[in-house]
Coordinates of C-alpha atoms and ligand atoms in Angstrom, one line a residue:
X95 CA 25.2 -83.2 23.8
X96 CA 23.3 -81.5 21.1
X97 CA 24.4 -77.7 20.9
X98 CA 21.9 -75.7 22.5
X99 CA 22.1 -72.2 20.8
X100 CA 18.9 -70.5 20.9
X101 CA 19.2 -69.0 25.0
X102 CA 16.0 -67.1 26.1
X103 CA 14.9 -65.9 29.0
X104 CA 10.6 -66.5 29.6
X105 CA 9.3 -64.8 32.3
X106 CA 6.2 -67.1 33.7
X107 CA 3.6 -65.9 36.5
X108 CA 2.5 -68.4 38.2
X109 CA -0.1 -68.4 41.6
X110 CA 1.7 -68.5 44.7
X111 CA 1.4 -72.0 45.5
X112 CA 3.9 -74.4 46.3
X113 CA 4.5 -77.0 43.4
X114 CA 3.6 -74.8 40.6
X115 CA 7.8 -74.2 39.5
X116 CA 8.0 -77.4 39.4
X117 CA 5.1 -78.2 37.2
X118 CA 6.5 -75.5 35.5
X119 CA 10.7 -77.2 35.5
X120 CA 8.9 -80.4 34.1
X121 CA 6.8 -78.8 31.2
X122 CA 10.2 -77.4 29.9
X123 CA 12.3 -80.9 29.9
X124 CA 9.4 -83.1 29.0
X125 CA 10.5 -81.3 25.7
X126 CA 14.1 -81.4 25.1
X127 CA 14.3 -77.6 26.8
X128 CA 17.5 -77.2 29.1
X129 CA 17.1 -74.6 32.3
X130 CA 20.0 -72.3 32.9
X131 CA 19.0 -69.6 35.7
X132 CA 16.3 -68.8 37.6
X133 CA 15.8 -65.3 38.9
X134 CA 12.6 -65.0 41.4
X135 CA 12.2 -61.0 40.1
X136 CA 8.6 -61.3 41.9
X137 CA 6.4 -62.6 45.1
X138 CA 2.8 -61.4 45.6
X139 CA 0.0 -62.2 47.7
X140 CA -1.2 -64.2 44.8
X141 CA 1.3 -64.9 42.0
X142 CA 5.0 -65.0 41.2
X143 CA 7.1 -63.9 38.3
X144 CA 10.2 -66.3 37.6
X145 CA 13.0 -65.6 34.4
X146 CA 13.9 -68.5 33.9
X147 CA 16.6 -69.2 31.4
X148 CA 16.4 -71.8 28.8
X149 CA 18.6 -73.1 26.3
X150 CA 17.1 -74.6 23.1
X151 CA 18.4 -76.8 20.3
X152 CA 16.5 -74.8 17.6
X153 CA 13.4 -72.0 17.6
X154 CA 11.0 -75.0 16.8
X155 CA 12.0 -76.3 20.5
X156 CA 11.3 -72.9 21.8
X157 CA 8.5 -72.7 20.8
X158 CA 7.3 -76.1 21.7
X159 CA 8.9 -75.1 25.5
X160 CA 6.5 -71.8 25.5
X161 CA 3.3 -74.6 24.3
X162 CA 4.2 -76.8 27.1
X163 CA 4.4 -73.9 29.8
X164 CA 1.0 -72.4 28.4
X165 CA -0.7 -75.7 28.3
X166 CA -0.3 -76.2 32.5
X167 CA -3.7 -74.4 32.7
X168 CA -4.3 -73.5 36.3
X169 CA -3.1 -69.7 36.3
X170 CA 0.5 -70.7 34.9
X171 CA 1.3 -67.7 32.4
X172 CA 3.9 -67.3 30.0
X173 CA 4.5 -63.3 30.1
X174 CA 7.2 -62.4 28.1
X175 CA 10.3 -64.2 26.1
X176 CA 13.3 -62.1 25.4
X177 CA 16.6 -62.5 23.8
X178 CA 19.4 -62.1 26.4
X179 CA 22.1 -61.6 23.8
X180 CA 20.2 -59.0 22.0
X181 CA 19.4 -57.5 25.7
X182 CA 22.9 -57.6 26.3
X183 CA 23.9 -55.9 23.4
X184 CA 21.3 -52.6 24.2
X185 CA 23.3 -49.6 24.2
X186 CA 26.1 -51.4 22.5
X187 CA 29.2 -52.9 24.1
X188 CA 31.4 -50.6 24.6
X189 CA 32.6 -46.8 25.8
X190 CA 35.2 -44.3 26.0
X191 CA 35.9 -43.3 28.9
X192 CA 38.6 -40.7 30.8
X193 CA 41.3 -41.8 33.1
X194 CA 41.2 -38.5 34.7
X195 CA 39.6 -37.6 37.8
X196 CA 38.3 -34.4 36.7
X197 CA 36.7 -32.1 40.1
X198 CA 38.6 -29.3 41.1
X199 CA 39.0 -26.3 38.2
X200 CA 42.8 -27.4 38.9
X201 CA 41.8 -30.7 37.4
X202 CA 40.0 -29.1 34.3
X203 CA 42.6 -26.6 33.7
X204 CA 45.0 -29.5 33.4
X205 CA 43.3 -32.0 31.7
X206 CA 42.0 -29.4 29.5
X207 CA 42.7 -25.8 28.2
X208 CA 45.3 -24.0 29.6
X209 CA 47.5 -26.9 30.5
X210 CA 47.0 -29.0 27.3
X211 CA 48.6 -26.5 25.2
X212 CA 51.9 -26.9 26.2
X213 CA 51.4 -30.6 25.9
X214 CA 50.8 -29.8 22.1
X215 CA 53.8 -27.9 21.5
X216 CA 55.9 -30.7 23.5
X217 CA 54.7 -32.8 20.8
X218 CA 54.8 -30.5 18.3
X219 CA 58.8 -30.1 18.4
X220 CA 58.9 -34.0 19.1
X221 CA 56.1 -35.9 17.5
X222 CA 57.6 -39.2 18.7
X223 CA 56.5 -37.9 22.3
X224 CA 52.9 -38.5 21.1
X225 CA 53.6 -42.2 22.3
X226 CA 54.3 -40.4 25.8
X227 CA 51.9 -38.0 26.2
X228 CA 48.7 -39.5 24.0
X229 CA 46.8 -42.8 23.9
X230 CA 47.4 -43.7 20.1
X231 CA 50.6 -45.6 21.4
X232 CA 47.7 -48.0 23.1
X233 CA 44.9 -47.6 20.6
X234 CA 44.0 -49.9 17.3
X235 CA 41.6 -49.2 15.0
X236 CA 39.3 -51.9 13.8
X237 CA 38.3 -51.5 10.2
X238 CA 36.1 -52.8 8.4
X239 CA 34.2 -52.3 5.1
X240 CA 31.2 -54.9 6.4
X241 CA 32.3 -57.5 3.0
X242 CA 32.8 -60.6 4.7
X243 CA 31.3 -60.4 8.7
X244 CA 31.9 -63.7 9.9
X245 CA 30.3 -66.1 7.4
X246 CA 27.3 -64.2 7.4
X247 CA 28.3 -62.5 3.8
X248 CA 28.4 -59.2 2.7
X249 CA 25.8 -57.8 5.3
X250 CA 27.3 -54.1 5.6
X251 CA 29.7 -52.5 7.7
X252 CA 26.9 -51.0 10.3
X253 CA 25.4 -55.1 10.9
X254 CA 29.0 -55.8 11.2
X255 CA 29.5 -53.3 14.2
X256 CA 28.2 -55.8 17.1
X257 CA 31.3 -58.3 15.4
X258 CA 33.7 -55.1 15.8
X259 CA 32.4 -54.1 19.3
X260 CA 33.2 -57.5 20.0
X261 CA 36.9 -57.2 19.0
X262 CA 37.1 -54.0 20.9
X263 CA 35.8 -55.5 24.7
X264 CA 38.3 -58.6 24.1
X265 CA 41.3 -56.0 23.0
X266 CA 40.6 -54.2 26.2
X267 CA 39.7 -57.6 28.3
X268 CA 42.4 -59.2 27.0
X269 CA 45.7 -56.7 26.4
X270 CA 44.2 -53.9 28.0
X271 CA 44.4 -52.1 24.5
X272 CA 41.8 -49.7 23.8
X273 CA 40.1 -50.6 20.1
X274 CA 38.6 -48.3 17.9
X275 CA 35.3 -49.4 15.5
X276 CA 36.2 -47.9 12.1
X277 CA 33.3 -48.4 9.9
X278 CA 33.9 -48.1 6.5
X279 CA 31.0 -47.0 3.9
X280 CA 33.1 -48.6 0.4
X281 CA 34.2 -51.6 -0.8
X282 CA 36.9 -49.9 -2.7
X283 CA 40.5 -50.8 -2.0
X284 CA 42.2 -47.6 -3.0
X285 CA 38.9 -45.7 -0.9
X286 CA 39.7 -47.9 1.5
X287 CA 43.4 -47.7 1.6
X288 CA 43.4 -43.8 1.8
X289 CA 40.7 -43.6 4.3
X290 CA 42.6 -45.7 6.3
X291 CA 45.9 -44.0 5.7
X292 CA 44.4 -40.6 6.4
X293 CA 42.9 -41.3 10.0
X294 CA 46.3 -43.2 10.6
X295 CA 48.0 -40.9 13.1
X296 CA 45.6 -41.2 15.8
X297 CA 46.3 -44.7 15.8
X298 CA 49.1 -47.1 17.1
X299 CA 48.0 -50.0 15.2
X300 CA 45.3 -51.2 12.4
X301 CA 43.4 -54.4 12.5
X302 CA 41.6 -55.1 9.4
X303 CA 38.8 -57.5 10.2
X304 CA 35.8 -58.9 8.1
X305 CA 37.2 -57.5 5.2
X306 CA 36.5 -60.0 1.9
X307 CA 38.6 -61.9 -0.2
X308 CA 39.9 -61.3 -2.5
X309 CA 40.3 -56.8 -2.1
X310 CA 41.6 -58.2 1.4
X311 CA 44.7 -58.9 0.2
X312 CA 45.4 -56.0 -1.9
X313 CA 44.2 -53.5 0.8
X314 CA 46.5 -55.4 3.8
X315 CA 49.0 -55.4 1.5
X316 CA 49.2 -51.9 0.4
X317 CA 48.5 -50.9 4.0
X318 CA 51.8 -52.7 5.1
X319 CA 54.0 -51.0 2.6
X320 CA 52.5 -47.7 3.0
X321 CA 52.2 -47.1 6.7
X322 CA 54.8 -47.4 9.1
X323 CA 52.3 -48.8 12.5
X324 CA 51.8 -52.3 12.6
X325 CA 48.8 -53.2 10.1
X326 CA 47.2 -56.9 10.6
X327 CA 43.9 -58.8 9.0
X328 CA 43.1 -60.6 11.6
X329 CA 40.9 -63.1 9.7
X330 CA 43.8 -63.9 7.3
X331 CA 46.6 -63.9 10.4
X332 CA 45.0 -64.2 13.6
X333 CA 43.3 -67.2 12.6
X334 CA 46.6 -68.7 11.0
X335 CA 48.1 -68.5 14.3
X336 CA 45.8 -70.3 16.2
X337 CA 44.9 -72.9 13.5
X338 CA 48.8 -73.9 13.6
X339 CA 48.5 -73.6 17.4
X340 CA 45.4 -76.4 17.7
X341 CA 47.5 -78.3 14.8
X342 CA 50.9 -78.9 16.6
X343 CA 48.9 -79.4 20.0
X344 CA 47.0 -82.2 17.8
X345 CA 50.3 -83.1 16.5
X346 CA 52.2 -83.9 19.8
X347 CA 49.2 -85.7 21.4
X348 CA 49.2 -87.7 18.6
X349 CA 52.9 -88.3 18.1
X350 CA 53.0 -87.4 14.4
X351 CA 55.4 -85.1 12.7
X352 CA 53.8 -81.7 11.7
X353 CA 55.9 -81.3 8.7
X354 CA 55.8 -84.8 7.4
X355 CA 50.9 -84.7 7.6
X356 CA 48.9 -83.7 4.9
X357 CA 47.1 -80.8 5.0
X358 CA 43.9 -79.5 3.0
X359 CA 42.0 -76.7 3.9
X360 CA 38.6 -75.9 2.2
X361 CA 37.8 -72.8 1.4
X362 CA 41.0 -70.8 0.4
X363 CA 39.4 -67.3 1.1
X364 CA 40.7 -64.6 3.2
X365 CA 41.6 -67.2 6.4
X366 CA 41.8 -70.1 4.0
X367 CA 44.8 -68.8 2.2
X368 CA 46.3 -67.5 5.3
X369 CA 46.4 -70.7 6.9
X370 CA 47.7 -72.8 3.8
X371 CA 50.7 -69.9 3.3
X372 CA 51.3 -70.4 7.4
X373 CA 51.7 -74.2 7.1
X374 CA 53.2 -74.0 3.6
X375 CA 56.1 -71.1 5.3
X376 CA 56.3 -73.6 8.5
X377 CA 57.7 -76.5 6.4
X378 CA 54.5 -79.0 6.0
X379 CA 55.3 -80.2 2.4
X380 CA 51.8 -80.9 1.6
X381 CA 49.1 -78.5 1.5
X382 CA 46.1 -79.2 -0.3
X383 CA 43.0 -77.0 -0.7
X384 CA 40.2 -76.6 -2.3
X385 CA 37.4 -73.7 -3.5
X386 CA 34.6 -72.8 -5.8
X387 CA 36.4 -70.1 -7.1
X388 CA 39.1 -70.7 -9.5
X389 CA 41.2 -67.6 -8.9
X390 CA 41.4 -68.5 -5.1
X391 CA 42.7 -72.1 -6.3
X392 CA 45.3 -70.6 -8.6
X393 CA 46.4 -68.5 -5.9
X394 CA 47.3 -71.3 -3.3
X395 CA 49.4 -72.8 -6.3
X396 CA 50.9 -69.5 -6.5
X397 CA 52.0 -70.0 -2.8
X398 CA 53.6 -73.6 -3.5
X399 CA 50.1 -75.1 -2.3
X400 CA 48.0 -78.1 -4.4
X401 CA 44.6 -77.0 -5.4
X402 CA 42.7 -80.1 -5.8
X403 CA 39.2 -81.0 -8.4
X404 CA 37.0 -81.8 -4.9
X405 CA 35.9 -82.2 -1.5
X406 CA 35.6 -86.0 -1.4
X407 CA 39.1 -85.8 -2.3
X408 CA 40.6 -83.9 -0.2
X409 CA 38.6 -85.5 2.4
X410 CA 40.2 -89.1 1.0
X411 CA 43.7 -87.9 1.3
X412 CA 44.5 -85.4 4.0
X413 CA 45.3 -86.1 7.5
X414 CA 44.8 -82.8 8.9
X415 CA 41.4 -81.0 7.2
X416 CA 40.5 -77.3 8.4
X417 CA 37.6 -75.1 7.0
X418 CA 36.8 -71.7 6.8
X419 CA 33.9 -71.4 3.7
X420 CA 31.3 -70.0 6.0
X421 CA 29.0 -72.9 5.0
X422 CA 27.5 -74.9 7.6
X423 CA 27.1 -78.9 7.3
X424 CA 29.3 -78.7 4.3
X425 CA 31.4 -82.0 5.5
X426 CA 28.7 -84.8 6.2
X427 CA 30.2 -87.4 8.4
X428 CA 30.6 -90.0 6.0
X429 CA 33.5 -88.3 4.7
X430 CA 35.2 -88.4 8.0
X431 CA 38.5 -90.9 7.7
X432 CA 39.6 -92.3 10.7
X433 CA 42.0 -90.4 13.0
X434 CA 41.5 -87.5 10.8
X435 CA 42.3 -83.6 12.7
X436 CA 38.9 -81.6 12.0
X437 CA 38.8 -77.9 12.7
X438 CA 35.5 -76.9 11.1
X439 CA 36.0 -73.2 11.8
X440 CA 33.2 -71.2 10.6
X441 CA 31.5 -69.3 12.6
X442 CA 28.3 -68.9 13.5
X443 CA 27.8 -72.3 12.6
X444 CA 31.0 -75.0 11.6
X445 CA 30.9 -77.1 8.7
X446 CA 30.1 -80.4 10.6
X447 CA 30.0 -80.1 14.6
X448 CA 32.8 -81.7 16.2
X449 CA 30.9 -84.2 18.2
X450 CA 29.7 -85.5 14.7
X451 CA 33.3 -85.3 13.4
X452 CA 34.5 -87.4 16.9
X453 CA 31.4 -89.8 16.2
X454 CA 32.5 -90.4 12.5
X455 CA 35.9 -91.7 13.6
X456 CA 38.3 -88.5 13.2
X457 CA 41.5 -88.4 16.5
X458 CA 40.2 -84.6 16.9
X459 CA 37.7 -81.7 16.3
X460 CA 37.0 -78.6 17.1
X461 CA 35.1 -75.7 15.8
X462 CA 35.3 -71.7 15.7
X463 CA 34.2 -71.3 19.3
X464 CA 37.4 -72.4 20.3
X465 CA 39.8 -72.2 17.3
X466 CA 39.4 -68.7 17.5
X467 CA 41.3 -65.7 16.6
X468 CA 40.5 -64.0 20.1
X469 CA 43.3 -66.3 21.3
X470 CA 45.7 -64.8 18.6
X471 CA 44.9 -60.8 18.4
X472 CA 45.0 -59.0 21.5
X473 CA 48.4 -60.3 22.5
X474 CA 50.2 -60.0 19.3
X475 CA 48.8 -56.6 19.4
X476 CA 50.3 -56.0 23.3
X477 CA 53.8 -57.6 21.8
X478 CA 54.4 -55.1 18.5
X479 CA 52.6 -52.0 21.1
X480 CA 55.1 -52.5 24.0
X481 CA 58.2 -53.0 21.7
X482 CA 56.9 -49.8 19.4
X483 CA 57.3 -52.2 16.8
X484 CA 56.2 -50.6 13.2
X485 CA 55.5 -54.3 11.5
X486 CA 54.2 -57.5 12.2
X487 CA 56.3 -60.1 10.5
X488 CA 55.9 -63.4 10.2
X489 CA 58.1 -64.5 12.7
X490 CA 56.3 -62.8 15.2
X491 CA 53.3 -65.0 14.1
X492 CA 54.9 -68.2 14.1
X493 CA 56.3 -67.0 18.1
X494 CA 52.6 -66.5 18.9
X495 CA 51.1 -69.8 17.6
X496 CA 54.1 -71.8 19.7
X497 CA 52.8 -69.7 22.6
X498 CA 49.6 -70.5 22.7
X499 CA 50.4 -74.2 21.9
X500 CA 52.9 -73.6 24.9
X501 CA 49.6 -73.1 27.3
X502 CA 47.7 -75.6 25.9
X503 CA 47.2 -78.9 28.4
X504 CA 47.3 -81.9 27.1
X505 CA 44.4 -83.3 25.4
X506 CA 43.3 -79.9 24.3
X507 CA 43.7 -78.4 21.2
X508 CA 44.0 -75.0 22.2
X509 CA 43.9 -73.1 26.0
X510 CA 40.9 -71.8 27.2
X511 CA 40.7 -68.2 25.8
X512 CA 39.8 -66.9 29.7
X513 CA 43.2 -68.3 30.7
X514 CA 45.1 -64.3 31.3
X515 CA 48.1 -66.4 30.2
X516 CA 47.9 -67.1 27.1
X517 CA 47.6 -63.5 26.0
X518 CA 50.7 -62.9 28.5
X519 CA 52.9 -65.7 26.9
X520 CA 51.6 -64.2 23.3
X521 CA 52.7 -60.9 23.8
X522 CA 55.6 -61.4 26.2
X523 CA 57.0 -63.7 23.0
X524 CA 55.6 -61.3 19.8
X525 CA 57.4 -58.6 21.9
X526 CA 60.5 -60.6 22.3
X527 CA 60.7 -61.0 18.7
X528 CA 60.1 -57.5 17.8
X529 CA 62.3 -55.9 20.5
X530 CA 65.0 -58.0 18.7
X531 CA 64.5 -56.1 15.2
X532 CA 64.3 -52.7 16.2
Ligands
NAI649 N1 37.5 -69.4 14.0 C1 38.0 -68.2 13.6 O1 38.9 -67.6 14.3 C2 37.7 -67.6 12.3 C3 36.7 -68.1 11.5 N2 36.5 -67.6 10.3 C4 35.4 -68.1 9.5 O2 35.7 -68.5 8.3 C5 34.7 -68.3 7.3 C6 35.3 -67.6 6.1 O3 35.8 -66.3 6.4 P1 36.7 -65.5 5.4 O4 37.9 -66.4 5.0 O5 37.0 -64.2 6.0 O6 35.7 -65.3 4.2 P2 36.0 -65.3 2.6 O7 34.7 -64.9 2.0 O8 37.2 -64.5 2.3 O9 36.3 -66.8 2.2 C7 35.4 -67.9 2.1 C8 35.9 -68.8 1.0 O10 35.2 -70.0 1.0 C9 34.9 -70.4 -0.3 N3 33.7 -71.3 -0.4 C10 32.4 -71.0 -0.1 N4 31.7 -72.1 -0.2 C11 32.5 -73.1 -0.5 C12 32.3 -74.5 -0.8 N5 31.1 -75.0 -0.7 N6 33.4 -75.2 -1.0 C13 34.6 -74.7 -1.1 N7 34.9 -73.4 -0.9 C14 33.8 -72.6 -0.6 C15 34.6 -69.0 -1.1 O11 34.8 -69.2 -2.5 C16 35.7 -68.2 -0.4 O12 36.9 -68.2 -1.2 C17 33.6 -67.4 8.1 O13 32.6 -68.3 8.4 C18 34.3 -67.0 9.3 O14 33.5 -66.9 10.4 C19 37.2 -66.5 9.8 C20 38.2 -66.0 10.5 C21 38.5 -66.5 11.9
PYR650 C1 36.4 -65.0 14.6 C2 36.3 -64.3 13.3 O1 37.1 -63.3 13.2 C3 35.4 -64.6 12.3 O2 34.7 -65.6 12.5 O3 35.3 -63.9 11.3
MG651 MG1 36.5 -62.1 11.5

């Protein structure tokens, strides 16, 4: 099935005569366009207004899907098109909101002045009831300085905010964690780090996300050492622990030994270097990678990794390929071996689709829809929260990918990230781990 991401909704008029949707249903499959819903919004005397939903390979298809409509003649109208995710996204996605039922003046004078000032001096004498009494014990912030929002590039921290919104409705879907957008207006690592440091205390935990390499490191880094709340980049570490999830799920269908495959990642960028130093500290012997940028290759050697000169290379000689460059199409099927692992992970768009991958001869594929850090995040996040935890470590992450791979059925490379266990077993195991070193 070709993918079908361009989703509008095209609201037709048509007179109120029996036939005319179907006239309509035909004009949009005769080409290529795929109907989703169908909401009757409108019945009159003489016409009637349909949404209908239709999903497209491409805007060209669209477009040829309005022709079609417009061409019927006869009093068949094509009104309006619209973008349902950008409708979606009107007002933004999310909203803080108060747990308290606030009616009575007994209400407000205990939510709120008098009563909250003895709350303050509680925590005054003991900050550490702040974890009590306050939400920062359940709240992350989600920074980020807009340098490297999904593959789209250095597009700003504002353009990145729908990516960060995001984070925060799957945090509170997911773990029930309330996430904070922190949008960050330098690309400055020591700006960065003290910004981040100084709004610290309202905060139980930091997730740095769509930060670039290579300041990602430094600032994580420095982050770490310097603050004593659990500080994780999700691109480099949340996408580790999935990608090593979907590879020892691939690994166990396919009967092969984890530690004895080849593995070469291209693109050794924020998640690229993540995932080599996750297999490399997991006890795969080879790692292989490639990049455009030099210093990114010499860093991967740094970690006990192989750079290598090329793609066709890499692509000749690893069993178990995974890419995170942000470039789509980069891997053209001919350079698929056969029974070759293929997560193409770059979202929007993956560096070859995995039905092309599965076409071209490789065991498995998948691409960032699924491979996807949501699977990783909001759990590890619940796990280090509940224990009170003041670090993630890397055993914590190794606990969370055999989770995941834990709730994954067979013949899949990861679990469906809708499945409420998977965050459960995540965090029930992070938290485990992290109880244990307190
Ligand atoms: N599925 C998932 O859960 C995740 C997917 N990603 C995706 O991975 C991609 C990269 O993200 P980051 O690592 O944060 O960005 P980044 O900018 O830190 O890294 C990208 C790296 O790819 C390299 N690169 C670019 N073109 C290349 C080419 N033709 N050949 C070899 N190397 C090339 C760059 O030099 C850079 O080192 C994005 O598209 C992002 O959406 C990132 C995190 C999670
Ligand atoms: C999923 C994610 O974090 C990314 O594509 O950047
Ligand atoms: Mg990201």
């Amino acid at each position: 099935m070709p993918e079908r991401n361009v989703i509008r909704s095209i609201m037709v008029e048509t007179p109120s005569k029996p036939g005319n949707l179907g006239r309509v249903a035909t004009a949009i499959g005769s080409v290529g366009g795929d109907i989703g819903d169908i909401v009757t919004v409108q019945i009159g005397p003489f016409t009637t207004m349909r949404d209908i939903t239709v999903h497209c390979e491409n805007e060209e298809q669209l477009h040829a899907v309005i022709d079609a409509i417009q061409c019927l003649g006869g009093g068949i109208r094509v009104r309006t098109v619209s973008d349902d995710v950008l409708r979606a996204h009107e007002g933004g996605k999310i909203h803080m909101k108060s747990k308290m039922d606030i009616r009575s003046l007994a209400d407000l004078r205990r939510v709120y002045t008098p009563g909250v000032a003895n709350v303050c001096r509680v925590i005054q004498e003991e900050p550490e009831k702040a974890r009590i009494y306050t939400s920062i014990g359940n709240t992350v912030a989600i920074v980020t300085d807009g340098t490297a929002i999904l593959g789209l590039g250095d597009i700003g921290p504002v353009a990145g905010m729908p990516v960060m919104e995001g984070k925060a409705a799957l945090f509170d879907r997911f773990a029930g964690i309330s996430g904070v957008p922190i949008l960050l207006n330098t690309k400055d690592p020591d700006e960065i780090v003290r910004t981040v440091k100084t709004i610290s205390p309202g905060f139980g935990g930091i997730l740095l996300e769509d930060i670039g390499s290579p300041h990602c490191f430094e600032v994580e880094n420095r982050l770490k050492e310097e603050l004593d709340i659990p500080v994780m980049h999700d691109d480099q570490h949340g996408t580790a622990v999935v990608t090593l999830a979907a590879v020892i799920s691939a690994c166990r269908c396919a009967g092969v030994d984890l530690k004895e495959a080849v593995v070469g990642q291209v693109g050794l960028g924020a998640a690229g270097l993540a995932i080599c130093r996750m297999f490399l500290a997991y006890g795969v012997q080879r790692v292989h990678g490639v990049d455009l940028n030099e210093d990114a290759k010499k860093r991967l050697a740094a970690y006990g990794g192989e750079p290598l000169d090329s793609l066709e290379e890499l692509m000749q000689t690893c069993d178990i390929v995974i890419s995170t460059t942000g470039v789509p199409g980069l891997i053209k099927p001919e350079m698929i071996q056969k029974g070759q692992v293929i997560l193409a992970l770059s979202n929007p768009k993956p560096e070859i689709e995995p039905e092309d991958a599965l076409k071209a001869g490789a065991g498995f594929a998948a691409d960032g829809r699924s491979v996807n850090n949501v699977l990783g995040f909001p759990g590890i996040f619940r796990g280090v929260l509940n224990a009170g935890a003041k670090r993630i470590t890397h055993e914590m992450l190794v606990v969370a990918a055999e989770a995941i791979a834990s709730c994954t059925r067979d013949g899949e490379l990861v679990p469906h990230p809708l499945n409420p266990k998977v965050h459960r077993e995540v965090a029930r195991a992070v938290e485990e781990v992290a109880g244990r070193g307190l």
